[in-house]
mmCIF file with all atom_site columns, C-alpha atoms in Angstrom:
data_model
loop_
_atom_site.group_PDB
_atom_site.id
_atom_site.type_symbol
_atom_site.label_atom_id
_atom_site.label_alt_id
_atom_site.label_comp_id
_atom_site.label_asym_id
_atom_site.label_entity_id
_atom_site.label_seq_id
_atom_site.pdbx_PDB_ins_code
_atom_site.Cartn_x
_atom_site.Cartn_y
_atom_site.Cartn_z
_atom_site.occupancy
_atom_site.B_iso_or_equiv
_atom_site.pdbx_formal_charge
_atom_site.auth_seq_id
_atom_site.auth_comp_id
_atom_site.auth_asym_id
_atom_site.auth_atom_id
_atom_site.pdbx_PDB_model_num
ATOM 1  C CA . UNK H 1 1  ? 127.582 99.097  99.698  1.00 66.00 ? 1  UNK H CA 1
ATOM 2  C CA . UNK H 1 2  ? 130.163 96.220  98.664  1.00 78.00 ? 2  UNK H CA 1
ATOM 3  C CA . UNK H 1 3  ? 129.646 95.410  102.582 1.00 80.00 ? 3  UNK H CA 1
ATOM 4  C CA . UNK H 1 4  ? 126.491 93.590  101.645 1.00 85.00 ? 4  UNK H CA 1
ATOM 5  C CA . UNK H 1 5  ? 125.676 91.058  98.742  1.00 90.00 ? 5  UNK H CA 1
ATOM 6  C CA . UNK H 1 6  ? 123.316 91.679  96.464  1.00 91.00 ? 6  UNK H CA 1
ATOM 7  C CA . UNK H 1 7  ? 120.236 89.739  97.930  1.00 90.00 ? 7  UNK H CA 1
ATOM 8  C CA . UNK H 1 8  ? 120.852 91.413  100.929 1.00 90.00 ? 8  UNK H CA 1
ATOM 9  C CA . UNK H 1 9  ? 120.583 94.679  99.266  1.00 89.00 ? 9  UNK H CA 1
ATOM 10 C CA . UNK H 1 10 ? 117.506 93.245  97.195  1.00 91.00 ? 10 UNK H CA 1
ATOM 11 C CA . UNK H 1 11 ? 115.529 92.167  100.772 1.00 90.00 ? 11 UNK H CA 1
ATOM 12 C CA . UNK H 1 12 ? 116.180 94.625  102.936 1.00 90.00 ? 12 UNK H CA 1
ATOM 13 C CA . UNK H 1 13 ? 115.155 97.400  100.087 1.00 90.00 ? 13 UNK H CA 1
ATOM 14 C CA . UNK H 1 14 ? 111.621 96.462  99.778  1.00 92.00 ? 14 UNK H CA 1
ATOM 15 C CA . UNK H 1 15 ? 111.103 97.868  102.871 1.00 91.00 ? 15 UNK H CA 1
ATOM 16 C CA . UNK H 1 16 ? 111.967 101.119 101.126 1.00 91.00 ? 16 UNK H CA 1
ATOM 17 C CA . UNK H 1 17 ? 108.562 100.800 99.492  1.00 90.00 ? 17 UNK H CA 1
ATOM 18 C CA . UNK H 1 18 ? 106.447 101.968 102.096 1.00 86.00 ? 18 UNK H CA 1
ATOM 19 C CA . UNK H 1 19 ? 108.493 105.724 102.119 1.00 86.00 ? 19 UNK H CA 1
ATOM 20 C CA . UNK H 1 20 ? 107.245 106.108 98.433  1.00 86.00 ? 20 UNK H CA 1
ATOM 21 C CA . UNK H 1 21 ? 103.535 105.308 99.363  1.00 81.00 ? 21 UNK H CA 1
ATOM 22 C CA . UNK H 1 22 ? 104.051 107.795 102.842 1.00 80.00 ? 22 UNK H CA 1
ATOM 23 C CA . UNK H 1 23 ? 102.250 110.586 101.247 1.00 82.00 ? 23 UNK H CA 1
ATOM 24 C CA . UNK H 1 24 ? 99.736  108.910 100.570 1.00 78.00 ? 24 UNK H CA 1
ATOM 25 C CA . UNK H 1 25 ? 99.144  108.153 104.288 1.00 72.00 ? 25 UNK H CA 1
ATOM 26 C CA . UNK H 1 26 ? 100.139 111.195 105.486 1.00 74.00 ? 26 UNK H CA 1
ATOM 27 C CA . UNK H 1 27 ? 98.177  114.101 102.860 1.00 79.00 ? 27 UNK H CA 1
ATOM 28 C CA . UNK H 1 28 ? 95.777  111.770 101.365 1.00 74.00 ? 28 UNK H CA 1
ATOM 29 C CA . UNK H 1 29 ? 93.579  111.675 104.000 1.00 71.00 ? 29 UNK H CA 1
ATOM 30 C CA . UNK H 1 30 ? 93.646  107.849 103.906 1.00 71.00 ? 30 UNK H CA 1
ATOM 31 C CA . UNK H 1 31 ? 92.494  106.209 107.404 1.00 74.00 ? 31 UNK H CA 1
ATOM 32 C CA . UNK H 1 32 ? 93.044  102.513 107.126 1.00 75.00 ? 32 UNK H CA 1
ATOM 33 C CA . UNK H 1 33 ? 92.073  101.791 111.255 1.00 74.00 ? 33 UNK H CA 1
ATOM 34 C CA . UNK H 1 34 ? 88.898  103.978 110.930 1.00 75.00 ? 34 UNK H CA 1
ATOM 35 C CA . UNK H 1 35 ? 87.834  106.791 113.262 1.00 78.00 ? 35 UNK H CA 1
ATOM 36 C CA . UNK H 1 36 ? 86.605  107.690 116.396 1.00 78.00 ? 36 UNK H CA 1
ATOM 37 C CA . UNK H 1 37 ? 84.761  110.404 117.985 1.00 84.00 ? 37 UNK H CA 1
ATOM 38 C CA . UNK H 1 38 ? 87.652  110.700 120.993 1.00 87.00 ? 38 UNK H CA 1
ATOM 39 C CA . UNK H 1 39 ? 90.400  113.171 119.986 1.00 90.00 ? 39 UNK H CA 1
ATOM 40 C CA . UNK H 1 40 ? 92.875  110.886 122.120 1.00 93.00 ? 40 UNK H CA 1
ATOM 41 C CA . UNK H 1 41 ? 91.674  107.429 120.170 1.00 91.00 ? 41 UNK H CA 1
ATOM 42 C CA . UNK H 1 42 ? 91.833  109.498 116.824 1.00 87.00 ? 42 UNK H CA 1
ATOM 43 C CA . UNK H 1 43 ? 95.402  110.655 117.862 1.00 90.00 ? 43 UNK H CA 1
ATOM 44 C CA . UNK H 1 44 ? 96.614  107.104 118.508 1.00 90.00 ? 44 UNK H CA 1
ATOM 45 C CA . UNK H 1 45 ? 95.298  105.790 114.879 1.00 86.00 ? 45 UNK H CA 1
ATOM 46 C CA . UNK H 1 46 ? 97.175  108.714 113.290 1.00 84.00 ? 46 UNK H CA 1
ATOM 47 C CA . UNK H 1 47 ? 100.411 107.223 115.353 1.00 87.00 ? 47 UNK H CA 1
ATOM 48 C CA . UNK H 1 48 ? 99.476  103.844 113.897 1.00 85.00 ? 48 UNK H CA 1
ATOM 49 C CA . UNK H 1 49 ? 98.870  104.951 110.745 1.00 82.00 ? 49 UNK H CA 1
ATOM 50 C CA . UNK H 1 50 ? 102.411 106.562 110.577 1.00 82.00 ? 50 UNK H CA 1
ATOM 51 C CA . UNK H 1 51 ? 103.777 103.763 112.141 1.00 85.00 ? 51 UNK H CA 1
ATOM 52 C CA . UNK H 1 52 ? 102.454 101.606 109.226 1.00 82.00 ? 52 UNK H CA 1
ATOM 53 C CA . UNK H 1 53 ? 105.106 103.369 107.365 1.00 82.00 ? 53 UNK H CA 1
ATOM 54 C CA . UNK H 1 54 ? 107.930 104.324 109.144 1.00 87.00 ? 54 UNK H CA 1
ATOM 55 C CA . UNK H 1 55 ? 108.674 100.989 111.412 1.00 92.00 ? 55 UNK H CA 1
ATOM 56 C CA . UNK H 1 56 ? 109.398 99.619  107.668 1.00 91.00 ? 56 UNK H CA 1
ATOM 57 C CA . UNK H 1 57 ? 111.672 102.465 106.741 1.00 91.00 ? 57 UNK H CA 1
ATOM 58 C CA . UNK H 1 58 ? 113.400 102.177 110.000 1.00 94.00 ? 58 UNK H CA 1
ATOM 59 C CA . UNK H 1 59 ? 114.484 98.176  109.844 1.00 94.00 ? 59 UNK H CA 1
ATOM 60 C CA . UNK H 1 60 ? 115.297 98.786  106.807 1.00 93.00 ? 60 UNK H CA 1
ATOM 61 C CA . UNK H 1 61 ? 118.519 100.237 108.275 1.00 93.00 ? 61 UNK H CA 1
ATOM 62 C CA . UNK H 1 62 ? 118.400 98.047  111.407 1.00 94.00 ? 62 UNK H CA 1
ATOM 63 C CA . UNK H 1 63 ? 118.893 94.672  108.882 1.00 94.00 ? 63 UNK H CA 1
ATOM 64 C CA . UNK H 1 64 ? 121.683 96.842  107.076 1.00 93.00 ? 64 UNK H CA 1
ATOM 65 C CA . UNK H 1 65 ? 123.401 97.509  109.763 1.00 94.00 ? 65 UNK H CA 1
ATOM 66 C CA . UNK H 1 66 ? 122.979 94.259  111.957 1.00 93.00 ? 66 UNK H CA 1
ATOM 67 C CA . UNK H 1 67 ? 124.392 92.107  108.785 1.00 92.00 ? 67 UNK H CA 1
ATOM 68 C CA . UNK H 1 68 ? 127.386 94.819  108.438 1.00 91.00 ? 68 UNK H CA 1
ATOM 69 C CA . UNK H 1 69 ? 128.245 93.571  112.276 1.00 92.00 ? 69 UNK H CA 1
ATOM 70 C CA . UNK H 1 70 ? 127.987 90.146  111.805 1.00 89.00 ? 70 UNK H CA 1
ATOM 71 C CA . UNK H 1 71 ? 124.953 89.379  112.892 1.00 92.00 ? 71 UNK H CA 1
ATOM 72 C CA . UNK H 1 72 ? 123.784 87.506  109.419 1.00 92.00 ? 72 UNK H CA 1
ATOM 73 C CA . UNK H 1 73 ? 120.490 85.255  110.714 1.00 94.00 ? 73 UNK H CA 1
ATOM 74 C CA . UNK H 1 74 ? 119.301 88.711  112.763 1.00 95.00 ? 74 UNK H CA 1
ATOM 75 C CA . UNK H 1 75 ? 119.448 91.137  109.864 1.00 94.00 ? 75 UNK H CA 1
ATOM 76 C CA . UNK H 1 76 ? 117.632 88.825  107.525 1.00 95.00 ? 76 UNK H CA 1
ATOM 77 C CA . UNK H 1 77 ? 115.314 88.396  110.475 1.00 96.00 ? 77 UNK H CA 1
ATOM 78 C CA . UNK H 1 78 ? 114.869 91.887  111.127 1.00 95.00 ? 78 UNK H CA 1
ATOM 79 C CA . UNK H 1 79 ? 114.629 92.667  106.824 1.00 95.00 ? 79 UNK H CA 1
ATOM 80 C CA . UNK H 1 80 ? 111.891 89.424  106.794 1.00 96.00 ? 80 UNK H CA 1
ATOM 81 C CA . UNK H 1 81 ? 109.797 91.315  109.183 1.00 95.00 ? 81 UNK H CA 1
ATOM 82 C CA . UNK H 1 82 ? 110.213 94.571  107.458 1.00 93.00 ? 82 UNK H CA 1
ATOM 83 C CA . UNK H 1 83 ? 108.957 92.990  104.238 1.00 94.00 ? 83 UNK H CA 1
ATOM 84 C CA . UNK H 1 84 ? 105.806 91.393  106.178 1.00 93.00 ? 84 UNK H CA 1
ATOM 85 C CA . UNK H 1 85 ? 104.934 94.973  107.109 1.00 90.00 ? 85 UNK H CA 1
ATOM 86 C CA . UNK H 1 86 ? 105.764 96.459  103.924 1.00 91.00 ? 86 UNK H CA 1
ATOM 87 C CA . UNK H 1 87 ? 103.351 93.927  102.405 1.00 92.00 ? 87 UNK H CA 1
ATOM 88 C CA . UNK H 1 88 ? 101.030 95.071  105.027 1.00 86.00 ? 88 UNK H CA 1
ATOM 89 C CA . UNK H 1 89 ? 101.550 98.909  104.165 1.00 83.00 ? 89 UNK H CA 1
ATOM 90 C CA . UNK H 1 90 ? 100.810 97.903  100.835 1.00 85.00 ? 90 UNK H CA 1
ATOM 91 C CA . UNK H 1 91 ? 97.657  95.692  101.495 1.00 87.00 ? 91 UNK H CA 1
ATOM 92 C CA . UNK H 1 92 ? 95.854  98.431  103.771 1.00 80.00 ? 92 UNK H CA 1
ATOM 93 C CA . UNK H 1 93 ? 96.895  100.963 101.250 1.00 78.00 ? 93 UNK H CA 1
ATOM 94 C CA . UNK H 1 94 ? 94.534  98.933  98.493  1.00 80.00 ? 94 UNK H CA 1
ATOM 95 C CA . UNK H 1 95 ? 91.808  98.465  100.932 1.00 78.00 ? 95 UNK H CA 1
ATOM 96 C CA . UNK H 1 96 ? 91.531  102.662 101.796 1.00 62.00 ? 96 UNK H CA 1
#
């Protein structure tokens, strides 16, 4: 980790957040995007549901490992969008 400065570390982390809430999504029966009385529609809102979570969790190592090649402006980039969907996990979390 001595790769990355510390605000690096700091930004791309919150999007660590939304792994901690996960169960909550996945056991607590929460179902942010509603229902539907179509198994296929009700399978795709589970996907999105999950997705809510996981995309964060995932550019979370993207960012890390785009500003560990070089790429500086696209891992903050990439760790600025994970933190707009973390906020997002976070917000439809509260409104469950």
């Amino acid at each position: 980790m001595n790769l990355f400065p510390k605000w690096m570390l700091a930004l791309a982390g919150v999007n660590l957040i939304p792994v901690l809430l996960s169960p909550f999504y996945m056991f607590g029966g929460l179902q942010p995007f509603g229902t539907s009385d179509s198994t296929f529609v009700r399978f795709l809102l589970y996907m999105l549901t999950n997705a809510v979570w996981f995309v964060p969790s995932i550019l979370f190592f993207v960012s890390l490992d785009l500003f560990r090649r070089g790429y500086e402006k696209a891992g903050v980039a990439v760790a600025l969008v994970g933190v707009a969907l973390t906020a997002t996990c976070v917000a439809l979390l509260f409104q469950a």
